[in-house]
C-alpha cells in the first residue's frame, strides 16, 4: 500500500492545512494584490455618469466583452436606446472596490451596468443578467418561442457555470499562479478540454449555440471559448491543442467577423495593439477618433 504521508510527485511538499484558515500573508501570483477574503468597499469614490441612457463600468476581459458586444449589436440593429457610456474599471488598481462601484455591484466584479432610462436608475450586475436584461428590454437576440428560448438559456447558464473552471481554474494555475502545480493544471486542463469538446460536438450540427439564430448564448460563450479556440487566452493554444476543435473554430471565426463584435471587443481595452484599444467609449465616433494609436503623441505612435 502506498504511504499516505508521502507527497505525490505532482504536488508541492510541505503544506498541512491548519484547523482554521487565516489571512496572514499575500497569496502570491498575479492579482494577489486585489484578492481579499472579505467584500465591501475599500475607499470612498463616486462613479462618473455620462449623458447616455446606459452607463457601463467595465474592462475588456471576456466577461466585460459580453456586455460591449451586446450593446454594439443592439446599436447595429438601430436601437438608439442602447447608446452607452463605457467607463474603464481598472481591476488591477482596485477600482471595483470603490464605494460607488460596490453600491451597484456588491460582488465587486466587472461588468456592471446602470440603466438610467428606467423609471428609477436600474443596476444590473453579473454578465448574464446584463445580457438577459438588454435582450428583454430591446426584444433582440433572445427568441420568444419557448423551445428556442430555453435552448438559449441552457447554453447561457452553461457558460456561467463552466467558465470559472476555464478562467479561475485552468487560466489561474497555468498562467498566473506563483508555481506550476501539475495536479492542478492536469485537473483543469482535462476539464477545459472536455468543455471544448462539448461545444465542438454541438457546433458540428448547429450553426449557432441555440440553433439557426445568433443569440445572447453566443455572445456569452464566444469571448471565453472562442478566445481559447483561437489561442488568445493564456497562451495555451499548443498546450491544449485547440486547433483540433474544428467546429468550435468555425463558429469562433464566424462570430469574430461581425462588425459589432469587432467594435465590442475594443471597448475598455487597455492592452494589445494601440489601434485595438478604446479605453472609454462615449460616442460611436470614438472608434474612429479615440483609439490609443490616435491618442498617443505622434513620436510614440511612430515607434
Ligand atoms: N460571474 C461574473 C464574473 C465576473 C468576473 O469574474 N470579473 C472579473 C474580471 S473577468 C473581475 O472583475 N475581477 C476582479 C476581482 O476579482 O476583484 C460575471 O459573469 O459577471
mmCIF file of C-alpha atoms and ligand atoms in Angstrom:
data_model
loop_
_atom_site.group_PDB
_atom_site.id
_atom_site.type_symbol
_atom_site.label_atom_id
_atom_site.label_comp_id
_atom_site.label_asym_id
_atom_site.label_seq_id
_atom_site.Cartn_x
_atom_site.Cartn_y
_atom_site.Cartn_z
ATOM 1 C CA UNK A 1 0.000 0.000 0.000
ATOM 2 C CA UNK A 2 1.235 3.500 -0.811
ATOM 3 C CA UNK A 3 2.388 5.550 2.158
ATOM 4 C CA UNK A 4 -0.321 8.226 2.549
ATOM 5 C CA UNK A 5 2.067 10.615 4.271
ATOM 6 C CA UNK A 6 4.282 10.689 1.175
ATOM 7 C CA UNK A 7 3.875 13.751 -1.086
ATOM 8 C CA UNK A 8 2.874 12.655 -4.599
ATOM 9 C CA UNK A 9 5.330 13.781 -7.279
ATOM 10 C CA UNK A 10 2.873 16.200 -8.880
ATOM 11 C CA UNK A 11 2.222 18.181 -5.696
ATOM 12 C CA UNK A 12 4.401 20.748 -3.894
ATOM 13 C CA UNK A 13 5.502 19.411 -0.490
ATOM 14 C CA UNK A 14 5.153 20.867 2.944
ATOM 15 C CA UNK A 15 1.644 22.240 3.449
ATOM 16 C CA UNK A 16 -0.609 20.943 6.195
ATOM 17 C CA UNK A 17 -3.856 22.977 6.369
ATOM 18 C CA UNK A 18 -4.294 24.387 9.901
ATOM 19 C CA UNK A 19 -7.573 23.838 11.789
ATOM 20 C CA UNK A 20 -8.717 27.397 10.971
ATOM 21 C CA UNK A 21 -7.656 29.292 7.862
ATOM 22 C CA UNK A 22 -6.381 32.820 8.467
ATOM 23 C CA UNK A 23 -5.435 35.566 6.045
ATOM 24 C CA UNK A 24 -1.964 36.371 7.266
ATOM 25 C CA UNK A 25 0.072 36.577 4.071
ATOM 26 C CA UNK A 26 -0.239 37.562 0.444
ATOM 27 C CA UNK A 27 -1.102 34.554 -1.708
ATOM 28 C CA UNK A 28 1.428 35.412 -4.441
ATOM 29 C CA UNK A 29 0.749 35.230 -8.161
ATOM 30 C CA UNK A 30 -0.894 37.738 -10.451
ATOM 31 C CA UNK A 31 -3.857 39.567 -8.880
ATOM 32 C CA UNK A 32 -2.603 38.767 -5.338
ATOM 33 C CA UNK A 33 -2.865 42.489 -4.544
ATOM 34 C CA UNK A 34 -6.632 42.598 -5.182
ATOM 35 C CA UNK A 35 -7.637 39.295 -3.600
ATOM 36 C CA UNK A 36 -9.243 39.578 -0.164
ATOM 37 C CA UNK A 37 -11.390 37.223 1.913
ATOM 38 C CA UNK A 38 -13.943 39.979 2.605
ATOM 39 C CA UNK A 39 -16.378 42.011 0.500
ATOM 40 C CA UNK A 40 -17.356 45.677 0.693
ATOM 41 C CA UNK A 41 -15.702 48.958 -0.298
ATOM 42 C CA UNK A 42 -12.071 49.833 0.431
ATOM 43 C CA UNK A 43 -12.392 53.554 -0.339
ATOM 44 C CA UNK A 44 -14.932 56.327 -0.916
ATOM 45 C CA UNK A 45 -15.386 57.356 -4.530
ATOM 46 C CA UNK A 46 -18.440 58.079 -6.658
ATOM 47 C CA UNK A 47 -18.712 56.695 -10.180
ATOM 48 C CA UNK A 48 -18.774 59.084 -13.146
ATOM 49 C CA UNK A 49 -22.037 59.409 -15.104
ATOM 50 C CA UNK A 50 -22.234 60.298 -18.790
ATOM 51 C CA UNK A 51 -25.094 61.514 -20.948
ATOM 52 C CA UNK A 52 -26.359 58.246 -22.436
ATOM 53 C CA UNK A 53 -29.237 56.088 -21.130
ATOM 54 C CA UNK A 54 -26.876 53.248 -20.308
ATOM 55 C CA UNK A 55 -23.776 53.528 -18.153
ATOM 56 C CA UNK A 56 -21.344 50.620 -18.260
ATOM 57 C CA UNK A 57 -18.409 50.222 -15.850
ATOM 58 C CA UNK A 58 -16.110 47.536 -17.158
ATOM 59 C CA UNK A 59 -12.854 46.216 -18.607
ATOM 60 C CA UNK A 60 -12.360 44.227 -21.844
ATOM 61 C CA UNK A 61 -11.830 40.840 -20.209
ATOM 62 C CA UNK A 62 -14.006 38.044 -21.636
ATOM 63 C CA UNK A 63 -16.740 38.861 -19.090
ATOM 64 C CA UNK A 64 -16.622 42.549 -19.993
ATOM 65 C CA UNK A 65 -16.663 41.886 -23.743
ATOM 66 C CA UNK A 66 -20.009 40.079 -23.457
ATOM 67 C CA UNK A 67 -21.703 43.360 -22.454
ATOM 68 C CA UNK A 68 -19.999 45.611 -25.010
ATOM 69 C CA UNK A 69 -20.652 43.166 -27.868
ATOM 70 C CA UNK A 70 -24.355 43.077 -26.913
ATOM 71 C CA UNK A 71 -24.588 46.893 -26.772
ATOM 72 C CA UNK A 72 -22.824 47.255 -30.129
ATOM 73 C CA UNK A 73 -25.075 44.571 -31.669
ATOM 74 C CA UNK A 74 -28.177 46.420 -30.415
ATOM 75 C CA UNK A 75 -26.918 49.713 -31.814
ATOM 76 C CA UNK A 76 -26.165 47.987 -35.141
ATOM 77 C CA UNK A 77 -29.826 46.886 -35.227
ATOM 78 C CA UNK A 78 -30.865 50.521 -34.804
ATOM 79 C CA UNK A 79 -31.814 50.509 -31.092
ATOM 80 C CA UNK A 80 -30.751 54.043 -30.173
ATOM 81 C CA UNK A 81 -31.855 53.444 -26.581
ATOM 82 C CA UNK A 82 -28.804 51.212 -26.236
ATOM 83 C CA UNK A 83 -26.437 54.203 -26.544
ATOM 84 C CA UNK A 84 -23.945 53.915 -23.752
ATOM 85 C CA UNK A 85 -21.014 55.400 -21.924
ATOM 86 C CA UNK A 86 -18.377 52.774 -21.124
ATOM 87 C CA UNK A 87 -16.147 53.768 -18.209
ATOM 88 C CA UNK A 88 -12.891 51.980 -17.515
ATOM 89 C CA UNK A 89 -12.639 49.960 -14.302
ATOM 90 C CA UNK A 90 -9.029 49.023 -13.689
ATOM 91 C CA UNK A 91 -9.402 45.879 -11.568
ATOM 92 C CA UNK A 92 -5.620 45.668 -11.019
ATOM 93 C CA UNK A 93 -5.833 49.050 -9.257
ATOM 94 C CA UNK A 94 -8.858 48.041 -7.171
ATOM 95 C CA UNK A 95 -11.409 50.372 -8.862
ATOM 96 C CA UNK A 96 -14.065 47.686 -8.288
ATOM 97 C CA UNK A 97 -13.831 48.280 -4.538
ATOM 98 C CA UNK A 98 -14.870 51.953 -4.546
ATOM 99 C CA UNK A 99 -17.999 52.849 -2.573
ATOM 100 C CA UNK A 100 -19.773 53.900 -5.791
ATOM 101 C CA UNK A 101 -18.966 50.623 -7.503
ATOM 102 C CA UNK A 102 -19.966 48.405 -4.579
ATOM 103 C CA UNK A 103 -23.297 50.234 -4.416
ATOM 104 C CA UNK A 104 -24.171 48.967 -7.895
ATOM 105 C CA UNK A 105 -22.336 45.646 -7.676
ATOM 106 C CA UNK A 106 -21.908 44.248 -4.153
ATOM 107 C CA UNK A 107 -19.803 41.467 -5.717
ATOM 108 C CA UNK A 108 -17.095 43.927 -6.948
ATOM 109 C CA UNK A 109 -16.580 42.270 -10.342
ATOM 110 C CA UNK A 110 -16.808 43.729 -13.817
ATOM 111 C CA UNK A 111 -19.012 44.236 -15.791
ATOM 112 C CA UNK A 112 -21.781 46.260 -14.181
ATOM 113 C CA UNK A 113 -24.355 48.478 -15.852
ATOM 114 C CA UNK A 114 -26.884 51.118 -14.812
ATOM 115 C CA UNK A 115 -29.926 51.797 -16.982
ATOM 116 C CA UNK A 116 -30.723 55.435 -16.283
ATOM 117 C CA UNK A 117 -33.652 55.451 -18.695
ATOM 118 C CA UNK A 118 -35.617 53.174 -16.319
ATOM 119 C CA UNK A 119 -38.169 54.918 -14.028
ATOM 120 C CA UNK A 120 -35.574 54.598 -11.248
ATOM 121 C CA UNK A 121 -31.913 54.002 -12.254
ATOM 122 C CA UNK A 122 -31.661 50.207 -12.516
ATOM 123 C CA UNK A 123 -28.406 48.468 -11.581
ATOM 124 C CA UNK A 124 -27.602 45.235 -13.425
ATOM 125 C CA UNK A 125 -24.670 43.085 -12.321
ATOM 126 C CA UNK A 126 -23.454 39.644 -13.491
ATOM 127 C CA UNK A 127 -22.743 39.489 -17.221
ATOM 128 C CA UNK A 128 -25.567 37.034 -17.976
ATOM 129 C CA UNK A 129 -28.041 39.251 -16.134
ATOM 130 C CA UNK A 130 -26.863 42.178 -18.299
ATOM 131 C CA UNK A 131 -27.371 40.120 -21.482
ATOM 132 C CA UNK A 132 -30.862 38.979 -20.460
ATOM 133 C CA UNK A 133 -31.868 42.480 -19.286
ATOM 134 C CA UNK A 134 -30.832 44.077 -22.575
ATOM 135 C CA UNK A 135 -32.315 41.258 -24.678
ATOM 136 C CA UNK A 136 -35.666 41.653 -22.924
ATOM 137 C CA UNK A 137 -35.616 45.450 -22.941
ATOM 138 C CA UNK A 138 -34.959 45.642 -26.681
ATOM 139 C CA UNK A 139 -36.601 42.376 -27.788
ATOM 140 C CA UNK A 140 -33.474 41.121 -29.547
ATOM 141 C CA UNK A 141 -31.074 38.152 -29.534
ATOM 142 C CA UNK A 142 -33.359 36.093 -27.239
ATOM 143 C CA UNK A 143 -36.028 34.016 -29.009
ATOM 144 C CA UNK A 144 -39.597 34.465 -27.766
ATOM 145 C CA UNK A 145 -40.682 30.936 -28.572
ATOM 146 C CA UNK A 146 -40.272 28.633 -25.540
ATOM 147 C CA UNK A 147 -38.154 25.886 -27.129
ATOM 148 C CA UNK A 148 -35.553 28.206 -28.680
ATOM 149 C CA UNK A 149 -35.623 30.499 -25.622
ATOM 150 C CA UNK A 150 -34.943 27.533 -23.340
ATOM 151 C CA UNK A 151 -32.096 26.342 -25.552
ATOM 152 C CA UNK A 152 -30.611 29.871 -25.374
ATOM 153 C CA UNK A 153 -30.849 29.813 -21.569
ATOM 154 C CA UNK A 154 -29.403 26.270 -21.452
ATOM 155 C CA UNK A 155 -26.211 27.499 -23.103
ATOM 156 C CA UNK A 156 -26.144 30.864 -21.353
ATOM 157 C CA UNK A 157 -26.221 29.169 -17.943
ATOM 158 C CA UNK A 158 -23.799 26.522 -19.177
ATOM 159 C CA UNK A 159 -21.327 29.314 -19.849
ATOM 160 C CA UNK A 160 -21.813 30.937 -16.456
ATOM 161 C CA UNK A 161 -21.253 27.622 -14.683
ATOM 162 C CA UNK A 162 -18.403 26.411 -16.886
ATOM 163 C CA UNK A 163 -16.137 29.420 -17.464
ATOM 164 C CA UNK A 164 -14.890 29.645 -13.849
ATOM 165 C CA UNK A 165 -13.147 26.284 -14.485
ATOM 166 C CA UNK A 166 -11.541 27.840 -17.540
ATOM 167 C CA UNK A 167 -10.513 31.196 -16.056
ATOM 168 C CA UNK A 168 -10.334 30.649 -12.296
ATOM 169 C CA UNK A 169 -9.162 27.054 -12.693
ATOM 170 C CA UNK A 170 -7.076 26.435 -15.807
ATOM 171 C CA UNK A 171 -6.047 30.040 -16.529
ATOM 172 C CA UNK A 172 -5.111 30.681 -12.923
ATOM 173 C CA UNK A 173 -2.940 27.612 -12.422
ATOM 174 C CA UNK A 174 -1.443 27.547 -15.947
ATOM 175 C CA UNK A 175 -0.673 31.250 -16.327
ATOM 176 C CA UNK A 176 -0.991 33.200 -13.072
ATOM 177 C CA UNK A 177 -0.149 31.035 -10.033
ATOM 178 C CA UNK A 178 3.296 31.677 -8.493
ATOM 179 C CA UNK A 179 4.247 27.997 -9.051
ATOM 180 C CA UNK A 180 3.299 25.334 -11.586
ATOM 181 C CA UNK A 181 1.359 22.581 -9.811
ATOM 182 C CA UNK A 182 0.975 19.556 -12.052
ATOM 183 C CA UNK A 183 -2.058 18.209 -10.174
ATOM 184 C CA UNK A 184 -3.981 21.494 -10.535
ATOM 185 C CA UNK A 185 -3.003 22.047 -14.174
ATOM 186 C CA UNK A 186 -3.944 18.455 -15.068
ATOM 187 C CA UNK A 187 -7.305 18.726 -13.361
ATOM 188 C CA UNK A 188 -8.323 21.938 -15.106
ATOM 189 C CA UNK A 189 -6.713 21.164 -18.490
ATOM 190 C CA UNK A 190 -8.801 17.987 -18.552
ATOM 191 C CA UNK A 191 -11.999 19.879 -17.690
ATOM 192 C CA UNK A 192 -11.382 22.674 -20.226
ATOM 193 C CA UNK A 193 -10.687 20.142 -22.975
ATOM 194 C CA UNK A 194 -13.885 18.335 -22.038
ATOM 195 C CA UNK A 195 -15.828 21.620 -22.204
ATOM 196 C CA UNK A 196 -14.352 22.471 -25.607
ATOM 197 C CA UNK A 197 -15.356 19.018 -26.811
ATOM 198 C CA UNK A 198 -18.925 19.646 -25.575
ATOM 199 C CA UNK A 199 -19.035 22.793 -27.713
ATOM 200 C CA UNK A 200 -17.308 21.203 -30.687
ATOM 201 C CA UNK A 201 -19.764 18.310 -30.850
ATOM 202 C CA UNK A 202 -22.736 20.675 -30.517
ATOM 203 C CA UNK A 203 -21.456 23.078 -33.167
ATOM 204 C CA UNK A 204 -20.851 20.203 -35.599
ATOM 205 C CA UNK A 205 -24.547 20.320 -36.425
ATOM 206 C CA UNK A 206 -25.718 23.711 -35.143
ATOM 207 C CA UNK A 207 -24.748 26.970 -36.777
ATOM 208 C CA UNK A 208 -25.044 28.894 -33.503
ATOM 209 C CA UNK A 209 -25.335 27.749 -29.899
ATOM 210 C CA UNK A 210 -29.141 27.907 -29.750
ATOM 211 C CA UNK A 211 -29.695 26.759 -33.337
ATOM 212 C CA UNK A 212 -30.089 28.768 -36.519
ATOM 213 C CA UNK A 213 -30.024 32.199 -34.868
ATOM 214 C CA UNK A 214 -27.239 34.182 -33.223
ATOM 215 C CA UNK A 215 -28.290 34.851 -29.606
ATOM 216 C CA UNK A 216 -27.022 36.044 -26.233
ATOM 217 C CA UNK A 217 -25.760 32.471 -25.676
ATOM 218 C CA UNK A 218 -23.196 33.007 -28.458
ATOM 219 C CA UNK A 219 -22.288 36.402 -27.017
ATOM 220 C CA UNK A 220 -21.656 34.824 -23.599
ATOM 221 C CA UNK A 221 -19.664 31.825 -24.828
ATOM 222 C CA UNK A 222 -17.598 33.428 -27.595
ATOM 223 C CA UNK A 223 -15.289 35.683 -25.523
ATOM 224 C CA UNK A 224 -14.175 32.703 -23.372
ATOM 225 C CA UNK A 225 -14.320 29.639 -25.591
ATOM 226 C CA UNK A 226 -13.840 31.428 -28.921
ATOM 227 C CA UNK A 227 -10.818 33.050 -27.247
ATOM 228 C CA UNK A 228 -9.494 29.641 -26.183
ATOM 229 C CA UNK A 229 -10.115 28.127 -29.628
ATOM 230 C CA UNK A 230 -8.207 30.951 -31.328
ATOM 231 C CA UNK A 231 -5.323 30.809 -28.834
ATOM 232 C CA UNK A 232 -5.993 34.307 -27.468
ATOM 233 C CA UNK A 233 -6.272 33.307 -23.796
ATOM 234 C CA UNK A 234 -3.407 32.223 -21.521
ATOM 235 C CA UNK A 235 -1.055 31.422 -24.431
ATOM 236 C CA UNK A 236 -2.288 27.824 -24.193
ATOM 237 C CA UNK A 237 -3.156 27.003 -27.817
ATOM 238 C CA UNK A 238 -0.396 24.454 -28.270
ATOM 239 C CA UNK A 239 -0.699 23.025 -24.755
ATOM 240 C CA UNK A 240 -4.411 22.273 -25.212
ATOM 241 C CA UNK A 241 -4.154 21.553 -28.970
ATOM 242 C CA UNK A 242 -7.101 23.855 -29.621
ATOM 243 C CA UNK A 243 -6.860 23.696 -33.426
ATOM 244 C CA UNK A 244 -8.357 20.187 -33.238
ATOM 245 C CA UNK A 245 -11.776 21.575 -32.281
ATOM 246 C CA UNK A 246 -12.703 22.351 -35.870
ATOM 247 C CA UNK A 247 -16.397 23.146 -35.405
ATOM 248 C CA UNK A 248 -15.660 25.389 -32.437
ATOM 249 C CA UNK A 249 -13.046 27.160 -34.573
ATOM 250 C CA UNK A 250 -15.530 27.587 -37.459
ATOM 251 C CA UNK A 251 -18.061 29.190 -35.122
ATOM 252 C CA UNK A 252 -15.421 31.360 -33.421
ATOM 253 C CA UNK A 253 -14.258 32.703 -36.800
ATOM 254 C CA UNK A 254 -17.822 33.340 -37.946
ATOM 255 C CA UNK A 255 -18.624 35.421 -34.877
ATOM 256 C CA UNK A 256 -15.304 37.288 -34.989
ATOM 257 C CA UNK A 257 -16.273 38.594 -38.440
ATOM 258 C CA UNK A 258 -19.295 40.507 -37.116
ATOM 259 C CA UNK A 259 -18.567 44.270 -37.125
ATOM 260 C CA UNK A 260 -20.353 44.752 -33.780
ATOM 261 C CA UNK A 261 -18.165 42.058 -32.225
ATOM 262 C CA UNK A 262 -15.057 43.754 -33.601
ATOM 263 C CA UNK A 263 -16.161 47.034 -32.033
ATOM 264 C CA UNK A 264 -17.326 45.473 -28.757
ATOM 265 C CA UNK A 265 -14.007 43.774 -28.077
ATOM 266 C CA UNK A 266 -12.154 47.122 -28.353
ATOM 267 C CA UNK A 267 -14.170 48.909 -25.676
ATOM 268 C CA UNK A 268 -12.464 49.295 -22.262
ATOM 269 C CA UNK A 269 -9.414 47.517 -23.670
ATOM 270 C CA UNK A 270 -6.071 48.711 -22.316
ATOM 271 C CA UNK A 271 -3.673 46.106 -23.739
ATOM 272 C CA UNK A 272 -2.737 44.789 -27.177
ATOM 273 C CA UNK A 273 -2.126 46.801 -30.362
ATOM 274 C CA UNK A 274 -2.854 50.530 -29.796
ATOM 275 C CA UNK A 275 -5.434 50.599 -32.640
ATOM 276 C CA UNK A 276 -7.441 47.876 -30.844
ATOM 277 C CA UNK A 277 -7.684 49.816 -27.590
ATOM 278 C CA UNK A 278 -10.589 52.135 -26.811
ATOM 279 C CA UNK A 279 -10.200 52.662 -23.046
ATOM 280 C CA UNK A 280 -13.508 54.561 -22.758
ATOM 281 C CA UNK A 281 -16.395 54.850 -25.185
ATOM 282 C CA UNK A 282 -18.835 57.754 -25.068
ATOM 283 C CA UNK A 283 -19.803 58.048 -28.727
ATOM 284 C CA UNK A 284 -19.979 55.810 -31.808
ATOM 285 C CA UNK A 285 -17.362 58.058 -33.439
ATOM 286 C CA UNK A 286 -14.860 57.189 -30.685
ATOM 287 C CA UNK A 287 -13.926 54.020 -32.625
ATOM 288 C CA UNK A 288 -12.541 56.284 -35.365
ATOM 289 C CA UNK A 289 -11.040 59.043 -33.252
ATOM 290 C CA UNK A 290 -10.192 57.848 -29.727
ATOM 291 C CA UNK A 291 -8.333 54.544 -30.039
ATOM 292 C CA UNK A 292 -4.923 54.582 -28.336
ATOM 293 C CA UNK A 293 -2.998 54.978 -31.610
ATOM 294 C CA UNK A 294 -4.919 58.238 -32.225
ATOM 295 C CA UNK A 295 -4.479 59.496 -28.669
ATOM 296 C CA UNK A 296 -0.735 58.861 -28.393
ATOM 297 C CA UNK A 297 1.700 61.698 -29.070
ATOM 298 C CA UNK A 298 2.944 61.422 -32.691
ATOM 299 C CA UNK A 299 6.537 60.411 -31.684
ATOM 300 C CA UNK A 300 5.237 57.459 -29.562
ATOM 301 C CA UNK A 301 2.901 56.300 -32.343
ATOM 302 C CA UNK A 302 5.797 56.255 -34.807
ATOM 303 C CA UNK A 303 7.953 53.973 -32.611
HETATM 304 N N1 LIG B 1 -19.827 35.914 -12.805
HETATM 305 C C1 LIG B 1 -19.298 37.223 -13.060
HETATM 306 C C2 LIG B 1 -17.803 37.125 -13.117
HETATM 307 C C3 LIG B 1 -17.163 38.458 -13.363
HETATM 308 C C4 LIG B 1 -15.655 38.421 -13.091
HETATM 309 O O1 LIG B 1 -15.118 37.439 -12.583
HETATM 310 N N2 LIG B 1 -14.985 39.534 -13.422
HETATM 311 C C5 LIG B 1 -13.558 39.629 -13.165
HETATM 312 C C6 LIG B 1 -12.817 40.044 -14.430
HETATM 313 S S1 LIG B 1 -13.076 38.884 -15.731
HETATM 314 C C7 LIG B 1 -13.316 40.706 -12.118
HETATM 315 O O2 LIG B 1 -13.996 41.704 -12.091
HETATM 316 N N3 LIG B 1 -12.322 40.514 -11.237
HETATM 317 C C8 LIG B 1 -11.972 41.479 -10.263
HETATM 318 C C9 LIG B 1 -11.746 40.897 -8.907
HETATM 319 O O3 LIG B 1 -11.803 39.665 -8.773
HETATM 320 O O4 LIG B 1 -11.534 41.673 -7.957
HETATM 321 C C10 LIG B 1 -19.884 37.759 -14.373
HETATM 322 O O5 LIG B 1 -20.051 36.964 -15.290
HETATM 323 O O6 LIG B 1 -20.190 38.968 -14.458
#
